[in-house]
Amino acid sequence: MFDARAASRDKDIEGFRHAAIKWDVEGLSLSTIDHVAHDDMAVQSKVILPQRVSEKSIKQLISALTDLYLKHRTNISRTVYITLFVALINRIRHAIQEQKAASLHHAQVRQRPGTSSTEGEATIRKKVELNREFFKNLLRLLKIVIPGWRSKELRLLLTHSFFLVIRTLISLYVAELDGKLVSSLVRGKGKEFLVGIVWWMMVALPATFTNSMLSYHQCKLALQYRTRLTNHIHDIYLSNMTFYSLSTLDDRIKNADQLITVDVTRFSNSLAELYSNLAKPILDMIIYNYSLSRSVGGEGLFMMSLLVQVSANVMRVLTPPFGKYVAEEARLEGEFRFQHSRLIDNCEEIALYYGHEAEKDTLDKGYFTLIKHVNRILRRRFYHALMEDFVIKYFWGALGLMLCSVPVFFKVPGQTLRGMGDRTESFVTNRRMLLSSSDAFGRVMFSYKEITELAGYTSRVSTLLDVMDDIQAGHFEKKLVSSAGTDDNAAMLQGRGEIVESPDIEFIDVPIVSPNGDILVRKLSFTVRQGEHLLIVGPNGCGKSSLFRILGGLWPIYGGAVRKPPFTDIFYIPQRPYLSCGSLRQQIIYPDSLREMHDKGVSDADLLRILGTVEIEHIVDRVGGWDAEEEWRDVLSGGLQQRVAMARLFYHAPKYAILDECTSSVTLEIEKAMYDNAKALGITLMTVSHRRSLWKYHGHILQFDGQGGYIFTRLDAEKRMRLEDEKDELDLQLRAIPEIERRIAELTAL
């Protein structure tokens, strides 16, 4: 016991010896100190004297260091702040350099027009990060949603910023008023307290108005952002057949509808919320911390900020990857929901197999996996909540109390606290400002999640814009077939042909390529003049539909030249016609509007005569008139839909019509009426069909063999009919040969 005391005393006295060299402590000499330090058997009264002397000496040493610090306080503070500022600038500079080096490939010039192959998944999921690419994309979108200095969006943003400043100033005044109210209570000043209450109620009026205006401006900004961005996307998406090329010729965007409707809305809301949730806390931190530094000193505020930052970093290191856990939970939820959807979709087959027990086992297994993962997350959240609650509520709360007590226990330059009321007012005001500053700091910390969400929405919307720009420039990326990887095919896919406007249709050495890069015909050449009707036949997948899509401008031309009339002179009718939303009249005149119909001098009586041509004039009365609106795909049968499509053709009366199996669901009598009326209107027909009844309406035939070859020649319907009949007879005879040989063998064996 004495040895422990001696060791502790030796340590204390050794420090005191150095202090005693500079200060004379109440006449005590170094020899006396050495005597006390090395006298292990001294009585207790001799030990107490050096301890008291040591405490006084330490207080004097601290007082001397404090005086020295206060003397050079300004220079020390400036040095610390300048060092922190330089370190921050250097860190930002290094981060920018790293991100610039990582994103050099994004600055490359766009590839020349062509179709390139994508490896693996067609749509590559990029890792969303707060990097230079994010800020570049965000700036691009900001230029769209805020187009100029005189735009409505900028005026709303400036007004929103004005109210943010006003709310912060009101909060600062409320903090001071709160301190005065508590001070008047402590001192028993009833009149001052009532005056403070009156001012409190008066401040409530502008405060509530400011909060309401902030909420209004945030919603209005989000709406304006969405309107600007949606209009911009629609202008690109619905021009030059971009909507078709995006879904058919390019694999990078799989859900354009969700991007335009959902992600644009979320981006707009996130951008509007982030400005309010980030600008206000930063402004609060600057103003409140400046006011606190004047009340409690910048040193205390700096030390507290340093401790908070250190503890926050420790919490960040110890925080489990909840983002990963939530993503996994969402995946398991999706799988469990898909299992139920699959049960509903195949309920009849499962019921016939009596497979309910097997399906129950599958559903139970999926639910057990989900619940097991959820329980794991709950356990991790429990331990994380313990740490977070202790650090944020109690540790940071203790630091705040210590910071607010600085003016009470220490003399702060510029602060004069004379009595209990002044101390109470200072403490309450400082604590109110500290709570507001802490709340702002917490919102800035939690805003990282909001910024990450904004980065995700920014990446998705920017990707949509980039892909649409590529498509309009003629560059496509699609997962191609293996044959597209050969040198010849790859070179062909990178090439582009020529389109020339002409009254006739002519293909000159044009390759027919499917969207997946499979070359169906290397060089196709034929000519169709007005009045020369063309029949196109061939097996499935030989290039018939691809030919029409090239002719309609939907697919790119990879070589050669195409001469064709403008789009308004070519009309396309598929096997299953498109019926738009709207009235019965709009189904006939689509895509014209009612005004365009009247401008053409067409009346409802004319439309009724057109319907009479295809013998469906009765549907006008059946559905309730021309203005009746229905889900026409469900109301009309397949045959009626094809007749409506032909009526649409007769209304527009183009120079050329592409008919793709458009009479497969009608009778031969109606088919004859359709083709006779089309030829009477001077429409040149290009028909894809295997029905022999249509041969007599065409003068030329384009026949694909399915192996990359084709024949283009005149069509003699009667002669071809005789040859086809003869061919059918020979086929029957050939199929009968095995049976004849078997019978001959039986007869020979007798």
mmCIF file with all atom_site columns, N, CA, C and O in Angstrom, residues 34 207 443 476 574 613 709 746:
data_model
loop_
_atom_site.group_PDB
_atom_site.id
_atom_site.type_symbol
_atom_site.label_atom_id
_atom_site.label_alt_id
_atom_site.label_comp_id
_atom_site.label_asym_id
_atom_site.label_entity_id
_atom_site.label_seq_id
_atom_site.pdbx_PDB_ins_code
_atom_site.Cartn_x
_atom_site.Cartn_y
_atom_site.Cartn_z
_atom_site.occupancy
_atom_site.B_iso_or_equiv
_atom_site.pdbx_formal_charge
_atom_site.auth_seq_id
_atom_site.auth_comp_id
_atom_site.auth_asym_id
_atom_site.auth_atom_id
_atom_site.pdbx_PDB_model_num
ATOM 1  N N  . ASP A 1 34  ? 12.485  17.026  -2.241   1.00 0.00 ? 34  ASP A N  1
ATOM 2  C CA . ASP A 1 34  ? 13.195  15.757  -2.359   1.00 0.00 ? 34  ASP A CA 1
ATOM 3  C C  . ASP A 1 34  ? 13.105  14.961  -1.063   1.00 0.00 ? 34  ASP A C  1
ATOM 4  O O  . ASP A 1 34  ? 12.983  13.734  -1.082   1.00 0.00 ? 34  ASP A O  1
ATOM 5  N N  . ALA A 1 207 ? -44.229 33.557  -38.632  1.00 0.00 ? 207 ALA A N  1
ATOM 6  C CA . ALA A 1 207 ? -43.608 32.228  -38.638  1.00 0.00 ? 207 ALA A CA 1
ATOM 7  C C  . ALA A 1 207 ? -44.506 31.209  -39.337  1.00 0.00 ? 207 ALA A C  1
ATOM 8  O O  . ALA A 1 207 ? -44.048 30.423  -40.187  1.00 0.00 ? 207 ALA A O  1
ATOM 9  N N  . ARG A 1 443 ? -30.002 16.766  -39.867  1.00 0.00 ? 443 ARG A N  1
ATOM 10 C CA . ARG A 1 443 ? -30.651 16.751  -41.182  1.00 0.00 ? 443 ARG A CA 1
ATOM 11 C C  . ARG A 1 443 ? -29.628 16.738  -42.308  1.00 0.00 ? 443 ARG A C  1
ATOM 12 O O  . ARG A 1 443 ? -29.851 16.126  -43.352  1.00 0.00 ? 443 ARG A O  1
ATOM 13 N N  . PHE A 1 476 ? -27.283 2.361   -82.017  1.00 0.00 ? 476 PHE A N  1
ATOM 14 C CA . PHE A 1 476 ? -28.076 1.415   -81.241  1.00 0.00 ? 476 PHE A CA 1
ATOM 15 C C  . PHE A 1 476 ? -27.140 0.414   -80.554  1.00 0.00 ? 476 PHE A C  1
ATOM 16 O O  . PHE A 1 476 ? -26.070 0.091   -81.077  1.00 0.00 ? 476 PHE A O  1
ATOM 17 N N  . PRO A 1 574 ? -51.731 -3.871  -90.035  1.00 0.00 ? 574 PRO A N  1
ATOM 18 C CA . PRO A 1 574 ? -51.238 -5.176  -89.567  1.00 0.00 ? 574 PRO A CA 1
ATOM 19 C C  . PRO A 1 574 ? -52.381 -6.178  -89.440  1.00 0.00 ? 574 PRO A C  1
ATOM 20 O O  . PRO A 1 574 ? -53.562 -5.855  -89.631  1.00 0.00 ? 574 PRO A O  1
ATOM 21 N N  . THR A 1 613 ? -69.052 0.160   -97.144  1.00 0.00 ? 613 THR A N  1
ATOM 22 C CA . THR A 1 613 ? -68.211 -0.565  -98.100  1.00 0.00 ? 613 THR A CA 1
ATOM 23 C C  . THR A 1 613 ? -67.733 -1.888  -97.516  1.00 0.00 ? 613 THR A C  1
ATOM 24 O O  . THR A 1 613 ? -67.626 -2.897  -98.234  1.00 0.00 ? 613 THR A O  1
ATOM 25 N N  . GLY A 1 709 ? -32.261 -16.150 -100.050 1.00 0.00 ? 709 GLY A N  1
ATOM 26 C CA . GLY A 1 709 ? -32.527 -15.886 -101.456 1.00 0.00 ? 709 GLY A CA 1
ATOM 27 C C  . GLY A 1 709 ? -33.945 -15.388 -101.670 1.00 0.00 ? 709 GLY A C  1
ATOM 28 O O  . GLY A 1 709 ? -34.817 -15.498 -100.792 1.00 0.00 ? 709 GLY A O  1
ATOM 29 N N  . GLU A 1 746 ? -46.513 -56.990 -100.293 1.00 0.00 ? 746 GLU A N  1
ATOM 30 C CA . GLU A 1 746 ? -47.431 -58.006 -99.799  1.00 0.00 ? 746 GLU A CA 1
ATOM 31 C C  . GLU A 1 746 ? -47.903 -58.907 -100.936 1.00 0.00 ? 746 GLU A C  1
ATOM 32 O O  . GLU A 1 746 ? -47.993 -60.141 -100.787 1.00 0.00 ? 746 GLU A O  1
#
